[in-house]
GROMACS .gro file of C-alpha atoms in nm:
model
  412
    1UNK     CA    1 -10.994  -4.654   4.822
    2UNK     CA    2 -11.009  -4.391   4.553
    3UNK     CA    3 -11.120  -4.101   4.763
    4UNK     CA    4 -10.952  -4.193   5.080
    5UNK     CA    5 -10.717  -3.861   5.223
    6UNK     CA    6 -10.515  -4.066   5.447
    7UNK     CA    7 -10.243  -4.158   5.142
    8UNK     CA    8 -10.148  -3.764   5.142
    9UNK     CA    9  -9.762  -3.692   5.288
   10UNK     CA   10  -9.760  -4.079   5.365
   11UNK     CA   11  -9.412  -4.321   5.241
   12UNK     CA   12  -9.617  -4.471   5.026
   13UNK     CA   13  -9.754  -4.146   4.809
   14UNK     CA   14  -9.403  -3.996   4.844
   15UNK     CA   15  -9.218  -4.291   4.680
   16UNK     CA   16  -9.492  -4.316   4.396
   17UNK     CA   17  -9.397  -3.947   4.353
   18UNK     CA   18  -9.033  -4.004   4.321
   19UNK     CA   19  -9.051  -4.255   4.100
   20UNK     CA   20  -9.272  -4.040   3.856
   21UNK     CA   21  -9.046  -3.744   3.924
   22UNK     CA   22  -8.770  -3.914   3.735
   23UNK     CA   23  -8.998  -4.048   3.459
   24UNK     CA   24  -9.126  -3.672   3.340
   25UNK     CA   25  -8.811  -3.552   3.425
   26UNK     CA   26  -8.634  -3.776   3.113
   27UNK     CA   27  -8.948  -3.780   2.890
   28UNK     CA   28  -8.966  -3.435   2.794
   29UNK     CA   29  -9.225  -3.348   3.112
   30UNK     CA   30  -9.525  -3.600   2.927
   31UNK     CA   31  -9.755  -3.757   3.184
   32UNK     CA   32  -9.757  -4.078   2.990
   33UNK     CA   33  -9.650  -4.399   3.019
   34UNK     CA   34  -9.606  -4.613   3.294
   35UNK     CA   35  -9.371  -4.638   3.570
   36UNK     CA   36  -9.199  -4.975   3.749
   37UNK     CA   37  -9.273  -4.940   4.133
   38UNK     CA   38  -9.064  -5.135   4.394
   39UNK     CA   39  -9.337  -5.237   4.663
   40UNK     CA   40  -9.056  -5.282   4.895
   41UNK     CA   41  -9.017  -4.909   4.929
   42UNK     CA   42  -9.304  -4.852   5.149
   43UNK     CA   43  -9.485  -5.110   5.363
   44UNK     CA   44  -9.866  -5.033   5.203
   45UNK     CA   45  -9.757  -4.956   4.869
   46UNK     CA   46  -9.886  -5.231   4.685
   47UNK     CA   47 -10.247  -5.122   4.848
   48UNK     CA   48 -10.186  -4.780   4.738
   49UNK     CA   49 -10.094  -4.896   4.364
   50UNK     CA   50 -10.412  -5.141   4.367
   51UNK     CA   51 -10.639  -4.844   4.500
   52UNK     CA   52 -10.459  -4.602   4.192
   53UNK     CA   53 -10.512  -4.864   3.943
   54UNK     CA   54 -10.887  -4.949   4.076
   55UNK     CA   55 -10.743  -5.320   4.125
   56UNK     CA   56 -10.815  -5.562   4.439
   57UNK     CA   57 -10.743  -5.824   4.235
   58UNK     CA   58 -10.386  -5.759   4.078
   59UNK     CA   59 -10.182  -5.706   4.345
   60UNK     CA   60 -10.110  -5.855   4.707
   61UNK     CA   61  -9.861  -5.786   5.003
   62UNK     CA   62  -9.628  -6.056   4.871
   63UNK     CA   63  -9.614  -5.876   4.532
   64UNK     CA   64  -9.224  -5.739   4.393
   65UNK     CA   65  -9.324  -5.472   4.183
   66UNK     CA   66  -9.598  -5.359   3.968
   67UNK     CA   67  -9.626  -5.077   3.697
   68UNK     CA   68  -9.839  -4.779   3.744
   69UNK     CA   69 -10.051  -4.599   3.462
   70UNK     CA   70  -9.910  -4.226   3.486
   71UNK     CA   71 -10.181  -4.090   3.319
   72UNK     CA   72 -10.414  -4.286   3.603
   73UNK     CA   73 -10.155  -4.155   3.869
   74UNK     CA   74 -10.247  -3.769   3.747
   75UNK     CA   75 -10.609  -3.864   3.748
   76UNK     CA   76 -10.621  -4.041   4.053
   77UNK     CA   77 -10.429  -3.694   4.253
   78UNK     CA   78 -10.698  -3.474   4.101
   79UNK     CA   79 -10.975  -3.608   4.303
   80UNK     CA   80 -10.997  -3.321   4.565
   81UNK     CA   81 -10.967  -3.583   4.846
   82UNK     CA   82 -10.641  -3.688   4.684
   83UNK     CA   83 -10.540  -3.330   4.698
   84UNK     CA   84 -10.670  -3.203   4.386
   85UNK     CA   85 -10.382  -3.135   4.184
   86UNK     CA   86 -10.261  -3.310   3.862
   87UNK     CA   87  -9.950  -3.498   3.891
   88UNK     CA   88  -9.707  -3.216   3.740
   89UNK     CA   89  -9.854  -2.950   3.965
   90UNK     CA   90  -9.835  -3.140   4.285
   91UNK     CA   91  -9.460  -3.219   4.230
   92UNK     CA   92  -9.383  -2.880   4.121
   93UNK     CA   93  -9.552  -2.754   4.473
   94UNK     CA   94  -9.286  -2.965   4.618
   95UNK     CA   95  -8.965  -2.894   4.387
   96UNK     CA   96  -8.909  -2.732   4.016
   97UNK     CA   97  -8.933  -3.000   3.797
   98UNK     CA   98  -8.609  -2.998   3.543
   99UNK     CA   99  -8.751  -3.100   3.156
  100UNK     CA  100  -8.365  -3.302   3.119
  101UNK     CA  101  -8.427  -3.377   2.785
  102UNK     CA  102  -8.523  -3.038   2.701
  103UNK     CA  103  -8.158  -2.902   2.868
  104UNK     CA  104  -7.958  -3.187   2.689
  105UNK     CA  105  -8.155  -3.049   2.347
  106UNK     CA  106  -8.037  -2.694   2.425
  107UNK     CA  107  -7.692  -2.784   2.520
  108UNK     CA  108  -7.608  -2.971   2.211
  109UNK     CA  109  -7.825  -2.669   2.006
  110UNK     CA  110  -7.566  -2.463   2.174
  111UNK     CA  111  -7.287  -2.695   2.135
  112UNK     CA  112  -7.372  -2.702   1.745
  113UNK     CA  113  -7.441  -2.351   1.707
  114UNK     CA  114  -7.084  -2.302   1.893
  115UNK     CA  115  -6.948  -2.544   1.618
  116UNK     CA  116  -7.107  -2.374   1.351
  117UNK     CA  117  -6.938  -2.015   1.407
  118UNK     CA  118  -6.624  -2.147   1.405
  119UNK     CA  119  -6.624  -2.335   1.062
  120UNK     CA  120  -6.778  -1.969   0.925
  121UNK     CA  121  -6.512  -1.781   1.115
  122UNK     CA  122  -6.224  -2.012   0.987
  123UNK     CA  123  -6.336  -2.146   0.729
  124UNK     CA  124  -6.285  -2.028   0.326
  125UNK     CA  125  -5.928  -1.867   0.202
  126UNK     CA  126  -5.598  -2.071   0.188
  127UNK     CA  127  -5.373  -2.274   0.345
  128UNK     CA  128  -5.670  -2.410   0.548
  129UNK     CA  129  -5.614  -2.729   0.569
  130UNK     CA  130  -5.524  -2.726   0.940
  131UNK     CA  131  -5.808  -2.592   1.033
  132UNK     CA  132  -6.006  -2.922   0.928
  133UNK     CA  133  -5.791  -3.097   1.087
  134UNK     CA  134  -5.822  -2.925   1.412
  135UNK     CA  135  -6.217  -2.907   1.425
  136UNK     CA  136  -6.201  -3.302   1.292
  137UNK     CA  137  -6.009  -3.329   1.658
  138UNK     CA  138  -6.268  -3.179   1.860
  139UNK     CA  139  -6.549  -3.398   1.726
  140UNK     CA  140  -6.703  -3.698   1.824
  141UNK     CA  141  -6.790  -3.996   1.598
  142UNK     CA  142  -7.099  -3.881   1.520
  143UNK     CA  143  -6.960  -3.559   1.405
  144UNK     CA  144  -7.109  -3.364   1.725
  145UNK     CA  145  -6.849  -3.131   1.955
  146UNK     CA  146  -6.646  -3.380   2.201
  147UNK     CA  147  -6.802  -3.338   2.556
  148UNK     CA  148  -6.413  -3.258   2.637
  149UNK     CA  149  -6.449  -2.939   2.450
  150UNK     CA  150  -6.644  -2.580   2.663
  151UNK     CA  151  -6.857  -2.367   2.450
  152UNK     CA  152  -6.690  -2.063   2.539
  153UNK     CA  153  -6.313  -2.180   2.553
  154UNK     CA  154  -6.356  -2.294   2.166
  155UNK     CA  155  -6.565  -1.934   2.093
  156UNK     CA  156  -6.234  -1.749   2.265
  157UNK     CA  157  -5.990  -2.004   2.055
  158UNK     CA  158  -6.203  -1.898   1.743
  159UNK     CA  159  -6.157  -1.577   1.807
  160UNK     CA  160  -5.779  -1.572   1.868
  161UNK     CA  161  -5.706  -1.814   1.570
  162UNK     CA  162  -5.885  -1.542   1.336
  163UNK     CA  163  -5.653  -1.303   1.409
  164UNK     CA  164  -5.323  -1.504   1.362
  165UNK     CA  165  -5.080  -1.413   1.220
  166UNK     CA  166  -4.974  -1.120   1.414
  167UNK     CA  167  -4.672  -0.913   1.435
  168UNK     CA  168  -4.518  -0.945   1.779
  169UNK     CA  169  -4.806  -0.901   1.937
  170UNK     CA  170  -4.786  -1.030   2.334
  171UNK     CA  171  -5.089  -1.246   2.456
  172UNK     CA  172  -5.190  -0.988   2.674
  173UNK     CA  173  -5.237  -0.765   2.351
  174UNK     CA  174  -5.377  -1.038   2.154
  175UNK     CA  175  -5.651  -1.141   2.409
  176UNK     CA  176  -5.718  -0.808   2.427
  177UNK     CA  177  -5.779  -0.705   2.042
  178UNK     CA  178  -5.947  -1.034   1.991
  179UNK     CA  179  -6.159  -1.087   2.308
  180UNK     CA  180  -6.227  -0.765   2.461
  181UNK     CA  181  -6.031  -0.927   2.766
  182UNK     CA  182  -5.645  -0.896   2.824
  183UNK     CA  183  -5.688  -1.233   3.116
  184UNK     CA  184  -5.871  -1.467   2.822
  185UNK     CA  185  -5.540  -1.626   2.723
  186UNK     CA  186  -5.393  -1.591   3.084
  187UNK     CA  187  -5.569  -1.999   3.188
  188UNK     CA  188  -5.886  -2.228   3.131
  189UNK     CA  189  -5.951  -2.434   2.818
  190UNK     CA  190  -5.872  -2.158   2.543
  191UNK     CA  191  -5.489  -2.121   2.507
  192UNK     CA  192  -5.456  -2.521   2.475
  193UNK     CA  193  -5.738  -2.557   2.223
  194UNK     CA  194  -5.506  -2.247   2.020
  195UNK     CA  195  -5.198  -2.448   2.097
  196UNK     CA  196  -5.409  -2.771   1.977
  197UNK     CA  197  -5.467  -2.565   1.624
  198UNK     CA  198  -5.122  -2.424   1.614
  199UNK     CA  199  -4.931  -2.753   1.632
  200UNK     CA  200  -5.177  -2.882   1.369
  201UNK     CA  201  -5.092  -2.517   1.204
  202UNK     CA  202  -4.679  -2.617   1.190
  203UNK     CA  203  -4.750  -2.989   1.142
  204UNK     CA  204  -4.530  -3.056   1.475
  205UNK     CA  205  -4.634  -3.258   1.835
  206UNK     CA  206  -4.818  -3.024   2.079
  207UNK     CA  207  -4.539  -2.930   2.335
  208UNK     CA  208  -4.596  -2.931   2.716
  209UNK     CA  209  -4.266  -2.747   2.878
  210UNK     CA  210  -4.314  -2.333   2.878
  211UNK     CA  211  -4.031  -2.358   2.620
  212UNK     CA  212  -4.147  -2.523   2.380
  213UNK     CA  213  -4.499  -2.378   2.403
  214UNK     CA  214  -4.356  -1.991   2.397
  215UNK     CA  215  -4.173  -2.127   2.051
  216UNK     CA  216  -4.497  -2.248   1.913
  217UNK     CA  217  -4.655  -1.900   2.008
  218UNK     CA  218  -4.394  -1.762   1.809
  219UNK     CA  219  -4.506  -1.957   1.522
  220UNK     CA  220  -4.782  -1.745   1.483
  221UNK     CA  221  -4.622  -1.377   1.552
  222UNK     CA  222  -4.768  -1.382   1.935
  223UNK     CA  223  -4.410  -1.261   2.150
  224UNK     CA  224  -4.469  -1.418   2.459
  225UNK     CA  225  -4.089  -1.302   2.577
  226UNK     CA  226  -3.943  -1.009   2.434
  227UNK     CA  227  -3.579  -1.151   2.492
  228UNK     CA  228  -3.601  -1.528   2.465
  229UNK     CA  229  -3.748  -1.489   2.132
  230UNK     CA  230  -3.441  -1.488   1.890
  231UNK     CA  231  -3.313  -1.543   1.573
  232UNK     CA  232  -2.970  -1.666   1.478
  233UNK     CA  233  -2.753  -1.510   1.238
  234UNK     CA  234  -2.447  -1.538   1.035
  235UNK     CA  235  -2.249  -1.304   0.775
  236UNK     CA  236  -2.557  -1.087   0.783
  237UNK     CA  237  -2.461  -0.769   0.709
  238UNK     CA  238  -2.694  -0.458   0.721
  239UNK     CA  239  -2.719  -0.079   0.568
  240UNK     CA  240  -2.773   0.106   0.905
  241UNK     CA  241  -2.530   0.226   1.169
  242UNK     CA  242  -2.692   0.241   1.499
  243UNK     CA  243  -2.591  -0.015   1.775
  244UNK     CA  244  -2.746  -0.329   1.697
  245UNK     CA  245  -2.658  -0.306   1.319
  246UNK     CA  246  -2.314  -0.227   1.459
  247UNK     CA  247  -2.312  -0.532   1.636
  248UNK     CA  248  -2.435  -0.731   1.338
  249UNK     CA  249  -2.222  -0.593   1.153
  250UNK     CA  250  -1.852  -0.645   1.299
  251UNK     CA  251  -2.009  -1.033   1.387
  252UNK     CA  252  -2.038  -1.083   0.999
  253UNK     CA  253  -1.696  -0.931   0.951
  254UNK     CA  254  -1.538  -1.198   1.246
  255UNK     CA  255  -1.754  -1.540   1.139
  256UNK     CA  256  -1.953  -1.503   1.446
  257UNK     CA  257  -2.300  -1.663   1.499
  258UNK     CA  258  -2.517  -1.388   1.596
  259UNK     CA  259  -2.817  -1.397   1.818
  260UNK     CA  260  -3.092  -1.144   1.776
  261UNK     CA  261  -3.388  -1.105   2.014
  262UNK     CA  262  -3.733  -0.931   1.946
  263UNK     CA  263  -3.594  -0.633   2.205
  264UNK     CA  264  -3.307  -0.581   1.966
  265UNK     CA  265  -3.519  -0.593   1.627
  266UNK     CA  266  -3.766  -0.309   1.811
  267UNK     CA  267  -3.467  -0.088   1.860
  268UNK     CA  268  -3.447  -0.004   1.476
  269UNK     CA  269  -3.428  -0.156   1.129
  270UNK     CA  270  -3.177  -0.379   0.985
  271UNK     CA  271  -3.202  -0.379   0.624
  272UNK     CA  272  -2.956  -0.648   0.434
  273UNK     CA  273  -2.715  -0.500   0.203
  274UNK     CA  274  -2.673  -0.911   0.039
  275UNK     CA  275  -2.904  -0.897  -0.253
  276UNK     CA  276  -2.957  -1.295  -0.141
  277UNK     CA  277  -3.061  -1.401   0.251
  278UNK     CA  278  -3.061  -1.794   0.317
  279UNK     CA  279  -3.233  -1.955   0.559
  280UNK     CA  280  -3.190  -2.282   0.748
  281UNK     CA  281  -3.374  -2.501   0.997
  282UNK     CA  282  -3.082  -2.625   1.211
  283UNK     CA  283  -2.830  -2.481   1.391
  284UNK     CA  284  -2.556  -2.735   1.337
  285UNK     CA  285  -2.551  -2.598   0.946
  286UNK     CA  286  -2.483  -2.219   1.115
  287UNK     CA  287  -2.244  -2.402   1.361
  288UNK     CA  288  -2.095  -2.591   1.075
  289UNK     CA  289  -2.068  -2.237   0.823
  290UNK     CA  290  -1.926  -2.072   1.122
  291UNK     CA  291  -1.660  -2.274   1.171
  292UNK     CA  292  -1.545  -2.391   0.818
  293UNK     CA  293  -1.676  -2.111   0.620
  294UNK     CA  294  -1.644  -1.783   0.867
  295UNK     CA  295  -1.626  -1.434   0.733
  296UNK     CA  296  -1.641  -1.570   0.368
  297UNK     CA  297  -2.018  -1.700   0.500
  298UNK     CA  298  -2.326  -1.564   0.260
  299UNK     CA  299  -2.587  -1.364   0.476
  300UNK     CA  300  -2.756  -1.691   0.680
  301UNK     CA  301  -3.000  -1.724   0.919
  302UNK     CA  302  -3.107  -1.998   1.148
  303UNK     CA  303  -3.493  -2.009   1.261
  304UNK     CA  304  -3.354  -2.305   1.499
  305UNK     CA  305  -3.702  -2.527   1.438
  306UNK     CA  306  -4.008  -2.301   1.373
  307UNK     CA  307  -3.926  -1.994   1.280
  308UNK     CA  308  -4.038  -1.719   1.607
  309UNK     CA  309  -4.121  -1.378   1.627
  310UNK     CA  310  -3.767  -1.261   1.593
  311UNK     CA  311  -3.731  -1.443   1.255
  312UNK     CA  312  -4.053  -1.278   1.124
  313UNK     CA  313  -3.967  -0.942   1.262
  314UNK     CA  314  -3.563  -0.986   1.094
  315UNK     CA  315  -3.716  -1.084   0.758
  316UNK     CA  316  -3.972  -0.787   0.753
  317UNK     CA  317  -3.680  -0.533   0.706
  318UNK     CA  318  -3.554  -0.717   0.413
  319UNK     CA  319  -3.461  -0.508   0.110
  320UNK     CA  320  -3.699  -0.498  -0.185
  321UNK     CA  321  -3.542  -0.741  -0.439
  322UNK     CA  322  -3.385  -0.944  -0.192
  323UNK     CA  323  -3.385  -1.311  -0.312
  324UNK     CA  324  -3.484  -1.588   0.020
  325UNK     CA  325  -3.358  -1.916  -0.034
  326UNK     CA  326  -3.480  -2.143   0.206
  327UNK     CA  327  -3.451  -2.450   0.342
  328UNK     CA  328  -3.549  -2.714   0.635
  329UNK     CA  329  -3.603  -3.085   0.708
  330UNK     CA  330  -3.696  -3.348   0.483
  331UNK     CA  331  -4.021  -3.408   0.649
  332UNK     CA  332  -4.421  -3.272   0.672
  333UNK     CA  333  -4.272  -3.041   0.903
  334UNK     CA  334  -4.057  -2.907   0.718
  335UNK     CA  335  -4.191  -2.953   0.405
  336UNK     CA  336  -4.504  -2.688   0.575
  337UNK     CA  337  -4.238  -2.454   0.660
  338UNK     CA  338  -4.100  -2.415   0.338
  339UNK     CA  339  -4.442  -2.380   0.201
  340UNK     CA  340  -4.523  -2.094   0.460
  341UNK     CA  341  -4.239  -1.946   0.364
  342UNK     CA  342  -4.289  -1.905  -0.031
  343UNK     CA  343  -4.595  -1.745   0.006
  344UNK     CA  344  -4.512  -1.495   0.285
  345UNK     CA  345  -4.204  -1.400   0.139
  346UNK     CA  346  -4.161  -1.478  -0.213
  347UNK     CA  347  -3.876  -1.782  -0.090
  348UNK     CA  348  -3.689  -1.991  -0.336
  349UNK     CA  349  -3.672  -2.367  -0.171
  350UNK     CA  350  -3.329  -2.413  -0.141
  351UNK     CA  351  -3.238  -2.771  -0.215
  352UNK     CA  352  -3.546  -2.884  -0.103
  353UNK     CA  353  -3.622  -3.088  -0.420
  354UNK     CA  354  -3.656  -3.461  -0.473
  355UNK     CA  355  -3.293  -3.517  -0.619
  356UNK     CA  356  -3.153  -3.396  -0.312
  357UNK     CA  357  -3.390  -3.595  -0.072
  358UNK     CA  358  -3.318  -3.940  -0.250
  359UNK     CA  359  -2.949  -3.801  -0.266
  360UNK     CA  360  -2.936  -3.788   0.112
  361UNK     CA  361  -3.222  -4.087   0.200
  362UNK     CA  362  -3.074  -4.345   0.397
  363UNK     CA  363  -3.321  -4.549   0.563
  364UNK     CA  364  -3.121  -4.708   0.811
  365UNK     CA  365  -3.042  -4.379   0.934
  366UNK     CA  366  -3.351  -4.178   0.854
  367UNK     CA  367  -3.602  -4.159   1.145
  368UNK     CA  368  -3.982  -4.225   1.029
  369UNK     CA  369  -4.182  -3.936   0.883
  370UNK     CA  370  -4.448  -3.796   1.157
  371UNK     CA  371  -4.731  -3.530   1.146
  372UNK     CA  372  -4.976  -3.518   0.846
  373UNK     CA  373  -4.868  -3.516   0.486
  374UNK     CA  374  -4.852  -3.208   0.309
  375UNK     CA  375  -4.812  -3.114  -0.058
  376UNK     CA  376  -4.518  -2.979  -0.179
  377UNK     CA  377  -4.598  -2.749  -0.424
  378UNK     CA  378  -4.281  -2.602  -0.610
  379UNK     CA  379  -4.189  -2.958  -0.612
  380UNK     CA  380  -4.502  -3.181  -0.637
  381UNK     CA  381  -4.263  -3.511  -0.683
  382UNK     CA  382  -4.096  -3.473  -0.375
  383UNK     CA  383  -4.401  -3.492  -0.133
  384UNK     CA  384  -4.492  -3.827  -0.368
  385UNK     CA  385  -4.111  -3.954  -0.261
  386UNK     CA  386  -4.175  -3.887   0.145
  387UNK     CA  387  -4.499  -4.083   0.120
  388UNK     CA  388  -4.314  -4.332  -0.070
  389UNK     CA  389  -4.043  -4.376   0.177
  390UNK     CA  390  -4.174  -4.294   0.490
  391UNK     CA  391  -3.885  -4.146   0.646
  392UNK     CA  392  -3.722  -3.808   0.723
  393UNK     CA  393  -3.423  -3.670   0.655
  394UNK     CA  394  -3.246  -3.411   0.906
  395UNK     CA  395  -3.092  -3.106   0.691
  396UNK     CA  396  -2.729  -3.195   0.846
  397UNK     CA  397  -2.699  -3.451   0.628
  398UNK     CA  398  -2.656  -3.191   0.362
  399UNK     CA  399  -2.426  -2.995   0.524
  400UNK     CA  400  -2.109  -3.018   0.269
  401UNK     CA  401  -2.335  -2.941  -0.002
  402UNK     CA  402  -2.518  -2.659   0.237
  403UNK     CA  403  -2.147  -2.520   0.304
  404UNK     CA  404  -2.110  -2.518  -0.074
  405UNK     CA  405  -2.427  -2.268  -0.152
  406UNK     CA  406  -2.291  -2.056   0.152
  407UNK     CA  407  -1.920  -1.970   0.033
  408UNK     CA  408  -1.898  -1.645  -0.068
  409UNK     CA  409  -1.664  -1.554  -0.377
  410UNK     CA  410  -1.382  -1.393  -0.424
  411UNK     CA  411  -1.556  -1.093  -0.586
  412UNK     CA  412  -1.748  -1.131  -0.216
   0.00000   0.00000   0.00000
């Protein structure tokens, strides 16, 4: 049966052909090894096996299944009345063979390699503790790149989170000066795997509604609305005299609150004249100054949760020698943004020490802390009191004592 020509473009010799298709195809193209044939897939298979195998003994018509030497197989199609081709030849004649093993190799060379440039991109320098954090999230176990994760949506988010902070920069602008492409923000995988890092970035839940995810752009400096993005005011008087410092101006003077978009603050400086600025998470303490403290309010402003563009833009006109006492939450949150905020600008936390925590700790009204733990590090012992206690404590609670630190003098 060795030589006989009447197995070629028969059912039997095709299913023997698919079956060793899908063995080279995931072992690395290697004519070795055996295959498992189902004789039921052709009607004179099991002849065709015996006659491959040089067996009339082994196998019969009643026979299930047999296994079939491959490297017999390629040696058995080489006979030139068999067709004379080996077996990888013959069933590349009828369809490119994939090497599957060899593609799953280069995709997670490609996968690592992507991982790779962005721990050298982000990694080193300060305050980097986020970024672990965030490439720990797109892992798997094993410490490979989560299947959930494209190659070139995490090389875009790379390149974005390199260049953050910016300084009102739109995304447009941003995609632009780090991509090369103004539409690389604009959908896909990219701007959530940059949202992903910036949550991790403000130690706060990723948000899903457009508001919430313009304010967490704003975290970063990126203006993704020139006149949604705003930062509240109160008492906060300023040197110049064109329109907008007008405005601020004669609001200080009534005990107005004061809101001041990104479209204002590009309209001209507004340089403090108070030789102290404080700043506050919540806007029930502005509501609160406003309404009990008034005119006679110190220069305040309100980032209203992270602060945004507009805050950043405000505080960059500040007047050398200005003194920033700031404040937020009692929580990781907070405790971040109070950390952010003495190294960009120099702040003085303001009451954010562990007396006043365990002063205003009451844990059957104090919601439980969330996010990662952060280190406090003008007041090491007050991180070591939120781990401790496990909860958070909102900044109204300190509102009398807030209202206190705000009243100006009489001298004022």
């Amino acid at each position: 049966m060795t030589g006989n020509s009447d197995w070629r473009g028969s059912p039997e010799l095709g299913a023997l052909l698919d079956a060793a298709r899908k063995k080279l195809e995931s072992n690395w193209l290697r004519v070795g090894g055996n295959i498992t044939v189902d004789l039921s897939d052709a009607p004179e298979l099991w002849r065709l096996c015996s006659a491959i195998s040089r067996s009339n003994s082994s196998l019969h018509s009643r026979a299930r299944s047999t296994r079939l030497d491959l490297e017999r197989f390629d040696a058995w199609l080489r006979h030139p009345l068999n067709g004379g081709l080996g077996l990888i030849d013959t069933l590349t004649r009828q369809a490119p063979l994939q090497d599957k093993k060899r593609i799953a190799a280069d995709k997670a060379q490609v996968r690592a390699d992507a991982l790779d440039r962005t721990r050298a991109v982000l990694g080193g320098g300060t305050d980097r503790e986020w970024i672990e954090h965030w490439i720990a999230s797109l892992l798997n176990q094993d410490g490979t790149l989560g299947g959930r994760v494209a190659v070139d949506a995490l090389a875009i988010a790379t390149q974005v989170l390199a260049q953050l902070p910016v300084d009102g920069m739109s995304l447009t602008e941003l995609a632009e000066l780090a991509c090369g492409d103004t539409k690389a923000l604009s959908a896909g995988g990219a701007p959530k795997l940059v949202l992903d890092a910036l949550s991790l970035r403000e130690n706060v839940p990723r948000p899903a509604d457009p508001v919430g995810i313009r304010a967490l752009w704003e975290t970063a400096g990126v203006s993704v609305d020139a006149l949604s993005s705003r930062v509240l005011v109160l008492g906060y008087r300023v040197e110049e005299t064109h329109t907008v410092a007008r405005w601020l101006n004669e609001a200080a003077d009534e005990g107005v609150p004061f809101p001041v978009t990104v479209d204002m603050l590009m309209r001209g400086s507004l340089t403090n004249s108070s030789s102290t600025v404080f700043v506050c998470e919540n806007v029930a303490v502005l509501a609160a100054a406003a309404r009990t403290l008034g005119s006679n309010c110190a220069s305040l402003i309100c980032t209203d949760g992270q602060p945004s563009v507009a805050v950043h833009r405000l505080l960059a006109f500040l007047a050398p020698g200005t003194t920033v006492r700031w404040r937020a939450d009692f929580d990781w949150a907070g405790v971040h943004m109070v950390t952010r905020a003495v190294s960009r600008y120099d702040a003085v936390p303001w009451r954010m020490d562990v007396d006043a925590y365990r002063h205003a700790l009451d844990a059957r009204y104090s919601e439980p802390l969330k996010g990662h733990p952060t280190e406090s590090r003008w007041a090491p012992e007050l991180a070591a009191a939120l781990r401790d206690s496990g909860r958070a404590v909102m900044e109204e609670r300190l509102i009398a004592d807030l209202l206190a630190d705000l009243r100006l003098g009489p001298e004022a």
